[in-house]
Coordinates of C-alpha atoms in Angstrom, one line a residue:
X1239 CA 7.0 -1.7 -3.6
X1240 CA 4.4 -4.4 -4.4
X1241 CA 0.4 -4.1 -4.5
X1242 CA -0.3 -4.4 -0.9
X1243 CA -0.7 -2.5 2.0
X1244 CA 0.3 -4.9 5.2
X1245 CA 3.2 -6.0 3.6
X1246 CA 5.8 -4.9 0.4
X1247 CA 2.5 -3.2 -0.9
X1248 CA 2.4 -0.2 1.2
X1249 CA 4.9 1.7 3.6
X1250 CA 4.3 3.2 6.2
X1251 CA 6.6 5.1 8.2
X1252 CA 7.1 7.2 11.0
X1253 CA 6.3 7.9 14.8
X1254 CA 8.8 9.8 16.3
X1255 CA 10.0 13.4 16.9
X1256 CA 8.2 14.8 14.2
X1257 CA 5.3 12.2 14.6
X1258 CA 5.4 11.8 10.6
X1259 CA 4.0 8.8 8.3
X1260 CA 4.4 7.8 4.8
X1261 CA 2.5 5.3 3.1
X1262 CA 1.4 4.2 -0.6
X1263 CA -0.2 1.8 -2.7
X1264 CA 0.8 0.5 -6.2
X1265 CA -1.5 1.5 -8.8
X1266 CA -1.5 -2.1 -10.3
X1267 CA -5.3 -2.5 -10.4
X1268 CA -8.3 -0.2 -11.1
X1269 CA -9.4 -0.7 -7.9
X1270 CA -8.5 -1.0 -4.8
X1271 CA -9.6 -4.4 -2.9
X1272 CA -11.6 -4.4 0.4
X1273 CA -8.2 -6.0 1.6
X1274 CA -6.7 -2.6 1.3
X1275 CA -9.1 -0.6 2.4
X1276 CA -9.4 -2.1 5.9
X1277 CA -6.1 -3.3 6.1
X1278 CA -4.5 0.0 5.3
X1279 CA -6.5 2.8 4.3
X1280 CA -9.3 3.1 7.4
X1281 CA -5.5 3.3 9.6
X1282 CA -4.1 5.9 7.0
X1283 CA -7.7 8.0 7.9
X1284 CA -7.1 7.3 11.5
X1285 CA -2.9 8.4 11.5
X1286 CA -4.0 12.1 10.1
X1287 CA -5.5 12.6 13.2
X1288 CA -2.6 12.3 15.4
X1289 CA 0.9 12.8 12.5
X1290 CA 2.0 14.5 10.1
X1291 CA 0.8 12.5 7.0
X1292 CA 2.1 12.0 3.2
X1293 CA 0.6 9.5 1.2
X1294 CA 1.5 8.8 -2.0
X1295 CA 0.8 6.4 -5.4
X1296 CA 4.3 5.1 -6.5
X1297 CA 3.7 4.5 -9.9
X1298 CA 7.3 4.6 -10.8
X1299 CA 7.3 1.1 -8.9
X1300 CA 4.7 0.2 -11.5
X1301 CA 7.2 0.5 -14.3
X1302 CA 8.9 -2.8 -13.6
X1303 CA 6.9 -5.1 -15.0
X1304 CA 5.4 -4.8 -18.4
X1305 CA 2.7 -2.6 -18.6
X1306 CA 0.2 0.0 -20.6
X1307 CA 0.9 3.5 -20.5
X1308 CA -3.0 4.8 -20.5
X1309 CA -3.9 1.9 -18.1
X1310 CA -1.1 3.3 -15.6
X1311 CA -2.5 7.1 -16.0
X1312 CA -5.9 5.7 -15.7
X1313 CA -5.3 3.2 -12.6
X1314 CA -2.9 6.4 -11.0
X1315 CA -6.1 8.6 -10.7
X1316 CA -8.1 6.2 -10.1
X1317 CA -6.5 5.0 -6.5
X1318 CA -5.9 9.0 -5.9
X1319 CA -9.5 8.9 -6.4
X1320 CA -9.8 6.4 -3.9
X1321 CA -7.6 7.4 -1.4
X1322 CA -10.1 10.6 -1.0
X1323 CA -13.2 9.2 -1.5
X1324 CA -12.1 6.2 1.6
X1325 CA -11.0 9.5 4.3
X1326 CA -8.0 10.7 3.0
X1327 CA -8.2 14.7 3.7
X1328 CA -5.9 16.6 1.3
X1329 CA -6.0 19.5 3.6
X1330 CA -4.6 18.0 6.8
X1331 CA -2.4 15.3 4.9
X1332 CA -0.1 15.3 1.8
X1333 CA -1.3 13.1 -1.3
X1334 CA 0.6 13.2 -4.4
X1335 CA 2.5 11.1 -7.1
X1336 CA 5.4 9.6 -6.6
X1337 CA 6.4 10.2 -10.1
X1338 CA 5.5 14.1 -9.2
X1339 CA 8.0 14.6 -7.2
X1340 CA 11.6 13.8 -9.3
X1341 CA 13.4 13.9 -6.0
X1342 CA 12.3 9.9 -5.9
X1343 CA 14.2 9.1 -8.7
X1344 CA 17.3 10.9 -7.9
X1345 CA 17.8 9.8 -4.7
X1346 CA 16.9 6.4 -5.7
X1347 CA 20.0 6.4 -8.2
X1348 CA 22.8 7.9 -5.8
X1349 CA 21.8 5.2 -3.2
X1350 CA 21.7 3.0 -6.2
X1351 CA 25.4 4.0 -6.9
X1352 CA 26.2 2.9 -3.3
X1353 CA 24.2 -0.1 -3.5
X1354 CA 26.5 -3.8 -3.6
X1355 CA 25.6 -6.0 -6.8
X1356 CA 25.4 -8.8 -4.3
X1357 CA 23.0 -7.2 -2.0
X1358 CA 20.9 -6.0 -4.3
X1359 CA 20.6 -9.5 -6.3
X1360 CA 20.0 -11.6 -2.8
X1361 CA 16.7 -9.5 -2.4
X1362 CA 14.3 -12.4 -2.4
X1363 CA 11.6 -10.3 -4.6
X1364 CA 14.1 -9.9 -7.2
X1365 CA 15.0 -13.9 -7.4
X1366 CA 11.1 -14.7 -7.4
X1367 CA 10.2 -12.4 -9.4
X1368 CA 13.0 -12.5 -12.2
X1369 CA 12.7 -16.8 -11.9
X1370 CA 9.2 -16.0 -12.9
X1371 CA 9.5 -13.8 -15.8
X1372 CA 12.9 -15.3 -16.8
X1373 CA 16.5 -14.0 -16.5
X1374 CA 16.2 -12.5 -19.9
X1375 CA 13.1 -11.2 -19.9
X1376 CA 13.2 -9.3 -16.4
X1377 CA 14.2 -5.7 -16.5
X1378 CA 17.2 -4.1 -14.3
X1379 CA 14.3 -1.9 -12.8
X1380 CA 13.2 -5.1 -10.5
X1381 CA 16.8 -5.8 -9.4
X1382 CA 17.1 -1.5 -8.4
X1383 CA 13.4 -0.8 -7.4
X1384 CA 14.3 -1.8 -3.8
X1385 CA 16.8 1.3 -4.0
X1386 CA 13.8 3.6 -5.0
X1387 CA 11.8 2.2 -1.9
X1388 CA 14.8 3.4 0.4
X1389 CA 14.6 6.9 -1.2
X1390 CA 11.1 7.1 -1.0
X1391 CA 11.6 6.3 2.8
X1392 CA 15.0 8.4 3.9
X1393 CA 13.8 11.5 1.3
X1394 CA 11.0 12.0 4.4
X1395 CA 13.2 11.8 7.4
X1396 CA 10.9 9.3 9.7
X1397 CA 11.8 7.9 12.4
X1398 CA 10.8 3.8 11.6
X1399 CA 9.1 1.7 9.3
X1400 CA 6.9 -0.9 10.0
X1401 CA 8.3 -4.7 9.8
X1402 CA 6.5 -7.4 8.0
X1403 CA 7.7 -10.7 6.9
X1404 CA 7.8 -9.8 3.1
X1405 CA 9.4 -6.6 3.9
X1406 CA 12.2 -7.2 6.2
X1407 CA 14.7 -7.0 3.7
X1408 CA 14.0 -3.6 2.0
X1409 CA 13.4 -2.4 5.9
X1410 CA 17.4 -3.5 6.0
X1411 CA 18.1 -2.3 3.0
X1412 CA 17.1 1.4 3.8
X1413 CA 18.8 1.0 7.0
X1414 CA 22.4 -0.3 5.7
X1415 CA 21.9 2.4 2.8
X1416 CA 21.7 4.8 5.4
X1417 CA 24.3 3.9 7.5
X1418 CA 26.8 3.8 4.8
X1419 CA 25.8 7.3 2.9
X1420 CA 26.4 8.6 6.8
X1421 CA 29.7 6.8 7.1
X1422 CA 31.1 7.7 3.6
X1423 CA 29.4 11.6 3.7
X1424 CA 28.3 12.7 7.0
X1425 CA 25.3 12.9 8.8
X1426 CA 22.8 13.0 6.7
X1427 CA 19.9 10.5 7.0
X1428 CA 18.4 9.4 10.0
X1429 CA 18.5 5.4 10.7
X1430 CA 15.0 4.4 10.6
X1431 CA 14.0 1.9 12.9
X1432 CA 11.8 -1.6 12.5
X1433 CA 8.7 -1.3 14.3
X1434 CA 5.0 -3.1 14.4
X1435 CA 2.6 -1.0 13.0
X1436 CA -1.1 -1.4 13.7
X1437 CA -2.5 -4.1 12.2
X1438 CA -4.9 -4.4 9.7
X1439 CA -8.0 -6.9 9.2
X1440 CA -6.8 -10.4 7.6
X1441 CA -8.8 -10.1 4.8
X1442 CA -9.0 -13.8 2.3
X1443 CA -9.7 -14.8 -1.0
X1444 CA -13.6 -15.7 -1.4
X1445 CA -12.8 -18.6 -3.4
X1446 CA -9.5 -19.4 -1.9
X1447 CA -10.2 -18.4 2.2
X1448 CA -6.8 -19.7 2.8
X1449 CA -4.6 -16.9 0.6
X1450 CA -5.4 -13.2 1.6
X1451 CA -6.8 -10.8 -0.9
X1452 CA -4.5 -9.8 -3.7
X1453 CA -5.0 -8.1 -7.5
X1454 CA -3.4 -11.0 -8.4
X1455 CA -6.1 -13.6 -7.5
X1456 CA -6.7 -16.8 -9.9
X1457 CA -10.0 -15.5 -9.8
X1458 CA -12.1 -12.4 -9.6
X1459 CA -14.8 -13.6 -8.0
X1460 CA -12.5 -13.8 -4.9
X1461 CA -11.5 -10.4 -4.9
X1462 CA -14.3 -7.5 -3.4
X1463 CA -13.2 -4.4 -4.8
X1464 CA -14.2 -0.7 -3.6
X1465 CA -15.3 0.1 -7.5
X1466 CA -17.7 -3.3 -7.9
X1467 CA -21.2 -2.5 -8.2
X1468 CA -23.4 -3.1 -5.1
X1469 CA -24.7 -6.4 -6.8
X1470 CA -21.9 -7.6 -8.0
X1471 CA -20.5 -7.7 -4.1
X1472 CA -23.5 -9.0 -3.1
X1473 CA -23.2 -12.3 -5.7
X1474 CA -19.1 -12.4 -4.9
X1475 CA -20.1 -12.8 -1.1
X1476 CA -23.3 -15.2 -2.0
X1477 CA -20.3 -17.4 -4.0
X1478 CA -18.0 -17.1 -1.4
X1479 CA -16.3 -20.7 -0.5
X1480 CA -17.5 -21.8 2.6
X1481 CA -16.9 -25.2 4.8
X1482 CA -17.9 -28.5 5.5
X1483 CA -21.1 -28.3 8.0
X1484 CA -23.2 -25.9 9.2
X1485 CA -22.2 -24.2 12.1
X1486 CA -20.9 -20.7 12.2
X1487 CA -17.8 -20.0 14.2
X1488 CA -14.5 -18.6 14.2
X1489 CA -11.7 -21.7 13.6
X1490 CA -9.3 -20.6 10.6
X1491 CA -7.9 -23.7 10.5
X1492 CA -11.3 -26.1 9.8
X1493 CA -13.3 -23.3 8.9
X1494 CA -11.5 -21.0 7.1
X1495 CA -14.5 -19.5 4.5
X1496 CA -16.8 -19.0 7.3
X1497 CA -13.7 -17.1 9.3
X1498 CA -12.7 -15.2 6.6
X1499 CA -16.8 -13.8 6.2
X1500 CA -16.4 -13.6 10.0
X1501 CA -13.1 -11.1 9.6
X1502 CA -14.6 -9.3 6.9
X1503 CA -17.9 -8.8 8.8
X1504 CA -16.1 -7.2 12.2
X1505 CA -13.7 -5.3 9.7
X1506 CA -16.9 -3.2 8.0
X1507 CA -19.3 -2.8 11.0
X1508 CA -16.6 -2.7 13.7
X1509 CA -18.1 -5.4 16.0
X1510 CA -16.2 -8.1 17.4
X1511 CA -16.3 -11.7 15.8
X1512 CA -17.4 -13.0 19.1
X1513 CA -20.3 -10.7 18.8
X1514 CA -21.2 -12.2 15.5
X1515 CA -20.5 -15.8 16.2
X1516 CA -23.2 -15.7 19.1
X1517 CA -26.0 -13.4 16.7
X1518 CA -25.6 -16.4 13.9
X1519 CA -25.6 -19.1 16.1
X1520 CA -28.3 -21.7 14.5
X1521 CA -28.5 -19.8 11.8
X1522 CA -27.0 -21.1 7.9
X1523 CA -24.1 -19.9 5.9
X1524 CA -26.9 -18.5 3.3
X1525 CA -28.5 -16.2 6.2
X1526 CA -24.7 -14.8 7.1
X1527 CA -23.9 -13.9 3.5
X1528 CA -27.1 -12.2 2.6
X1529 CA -26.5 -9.7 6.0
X1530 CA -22.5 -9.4 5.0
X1531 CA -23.4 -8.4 1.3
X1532 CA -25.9 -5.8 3.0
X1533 CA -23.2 -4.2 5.5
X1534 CA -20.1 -4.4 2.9
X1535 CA -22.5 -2.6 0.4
X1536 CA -23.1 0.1 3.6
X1537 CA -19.3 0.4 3.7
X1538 CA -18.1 0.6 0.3
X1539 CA -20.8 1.8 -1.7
X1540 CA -20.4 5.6 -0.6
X1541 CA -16.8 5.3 -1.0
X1542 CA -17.2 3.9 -4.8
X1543 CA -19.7 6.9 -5.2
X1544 CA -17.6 9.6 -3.9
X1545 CA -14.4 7.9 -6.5
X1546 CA -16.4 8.3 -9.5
X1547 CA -17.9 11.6 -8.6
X1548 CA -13.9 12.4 -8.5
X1549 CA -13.0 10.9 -11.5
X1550 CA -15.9 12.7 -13.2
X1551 CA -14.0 16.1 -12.9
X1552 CA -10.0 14.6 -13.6
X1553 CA -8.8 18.0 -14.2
X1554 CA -9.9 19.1 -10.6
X1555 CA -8.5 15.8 -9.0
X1556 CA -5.0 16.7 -10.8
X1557 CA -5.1 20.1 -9.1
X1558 CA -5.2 18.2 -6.0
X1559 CA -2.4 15.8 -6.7
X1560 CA -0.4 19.0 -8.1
X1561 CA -0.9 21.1 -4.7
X1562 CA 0.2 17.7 -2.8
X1563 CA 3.1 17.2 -5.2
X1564 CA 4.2 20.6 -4.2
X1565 CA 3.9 20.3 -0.5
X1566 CA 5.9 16.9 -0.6
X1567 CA 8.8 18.6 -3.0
X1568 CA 8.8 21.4 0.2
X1569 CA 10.1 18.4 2.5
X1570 CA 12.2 16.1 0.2
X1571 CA 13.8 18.9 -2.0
X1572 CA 16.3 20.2 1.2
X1573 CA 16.9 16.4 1.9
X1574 CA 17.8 15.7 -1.8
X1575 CA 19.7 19.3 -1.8
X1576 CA 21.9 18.1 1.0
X1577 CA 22.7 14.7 -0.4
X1578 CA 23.7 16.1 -3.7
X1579 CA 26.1 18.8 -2.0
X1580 CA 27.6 16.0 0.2
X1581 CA 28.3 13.5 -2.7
X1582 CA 30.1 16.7 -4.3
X1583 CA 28.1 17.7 -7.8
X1584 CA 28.1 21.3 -8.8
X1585 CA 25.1 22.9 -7.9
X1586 CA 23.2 24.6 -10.8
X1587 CA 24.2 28.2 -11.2
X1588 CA 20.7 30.2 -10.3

């Protein structure tokens, strides 16, 4: 699983008999961006109304690439933190850790056993992100992670998971993984099916309007996170990249700064672009930004509160994550159970 929340970063799965989704987000940053929050988590607030909800930080798929240990603790609670303070209700949904709940990991290694070299290696992640690194200096954890993202899917029984463009191939991976544990074992896992999940805001880069919001931006003045202070938004969006001319409109294409301030605008007060485009008409890009630092501030600036409030009191916030833990090893334990009697190891004597 990768950092965001539209595509590899998140997973979110579900909507059938037992109306059940599953979603996470890396804990690769300290914060969350405003990419994530109204791409992802304003619809994870909005599913607990209507399924039966698990969320979850995967920080074992954080383990892949080189990393601090007390920055990964830190950056875990922190986006737990987050997850609360942006809607997330521990009492109608189930929040824990993925490293919590060891059923993960063990399903993730037998579907790893049953896993072709071949397939596993063509997983276009894998080849970018090992030609990165370099052959030698990538770990085996990036070639099997995709394995671990079909356990944390099949452990929870859903019924689809969402298709995007960067995901297609671990949606097909959990599928054909699957599929073959069913053939070889029996019926065990149900075949999740692609669907398109709700949609998200496009959120961009401020200094880059043409590559969406990622942790990994060339610069961090294009990235609005939920934990910035209110003035530093405000002097992000007063830097933001905007276009040749004056006139404000909606045209990603020749505008793309003053469309991406546009998206972000509908995305936090909930009013349509075309709504917007016809209150700034005349007006300059100065004006726009000065009222968009105002209502992102108004968004994000309780949810930053509430986060450190959180923080403020870990031991309580690991209670939380405990009690969630517990209520997610009550619905993956039978699965894992079943999987381990059907593959044929000797159960523990009690």
């Amino acid at each position: 699983m990768t950092e965001g929340t539209t595509g590899p970063s998140a997973e979110l799965v579900g909507v059938g008999e037992e109306h059940r989704v599953l979603s996470g987000m890396q804990p690769s940053a300290d914060s969350l961006h405003l990419g994530n929050y109204v791409g992802a988590l304003l619809h994870w607030v909005k599913a607990q109304d209507t399924y039966d909800a698990f969320f979850f930080i995967p920080d074992l798929h954080g383990i892949t690439v080189p990393h601090e240990p007390e920055e990964l603790r830190t950056r875990t609670r922190n986006t737990a933190a987050q997850y609360i303070a942006g809607g997330i209700d521990v009492e109608r949904s189930t929040l824990f850790v993925q490293s919590h709940v060891p059923e993960h990991a063990q399903l993730a290694w037998v579907l790893t056993c049953i896993t072709g070299m071949g397939e596993a290696s063509r997983m276009t992640q894998f080849k970018d992100k090992s030609a990165k690194q370099g052959a030698d200096h990538a770990g085996v954890g990036l070639l099997t992670y995709p394995m671990l993202m079909a356990a944390d899917i099949l452990l929870y029984q859903p019924d689809g998971v969402p298709v995007g463009e960067d995901q297609k191939q671990h949606v097909e991976l959990a599928r054909n993984l699957a599929q073959r544990f069913n053939h070889r074992f029996g019926e065990t896992f149900r075949v999740p099916e692609p669907f398109i999940p709700e949609i998200g805001a496009r959120v961009y880069d401020l200094q880059q309007p043409t590559a969406k919001m990622s942790k990994s931006a060339e610069s961090p003045n294009g990235l609005l996170n939920i934990m910035d202070t209110d003035k530093k938004i405000a002097k992000k969006i007063k830097s933001a990249v905007t276009d040749d001319g004056t006139e404000i409109r909606f045209d990603p294409e020749t505008k793309p700064g003053v469309s991406n301030l546009l998206s972000i605008f509908s995305a936090v007060t909930d009013r349509s672009v075309e709504t917007l485009e016809a209150e700034y008409a005349g007006s300059m890009y100065g004006h726009l930004k000065v009222d968009l630092a105002e209502a992102v501030v108004a968004a994000v600036g309780p949810v930053r509160d509430r986060a450190l409030e959180l923080l403020d009191d870990p031991a309580q916030l690991d209670a939380l994550l405990a009690t969630g833990a517990a209520k997610a090893r009550a619905t993956a334990a039978p699965v894992l159970a079943e999987v381990y009697r059907k593959v044929g190891f000797l159960p523990a004597s009690s």
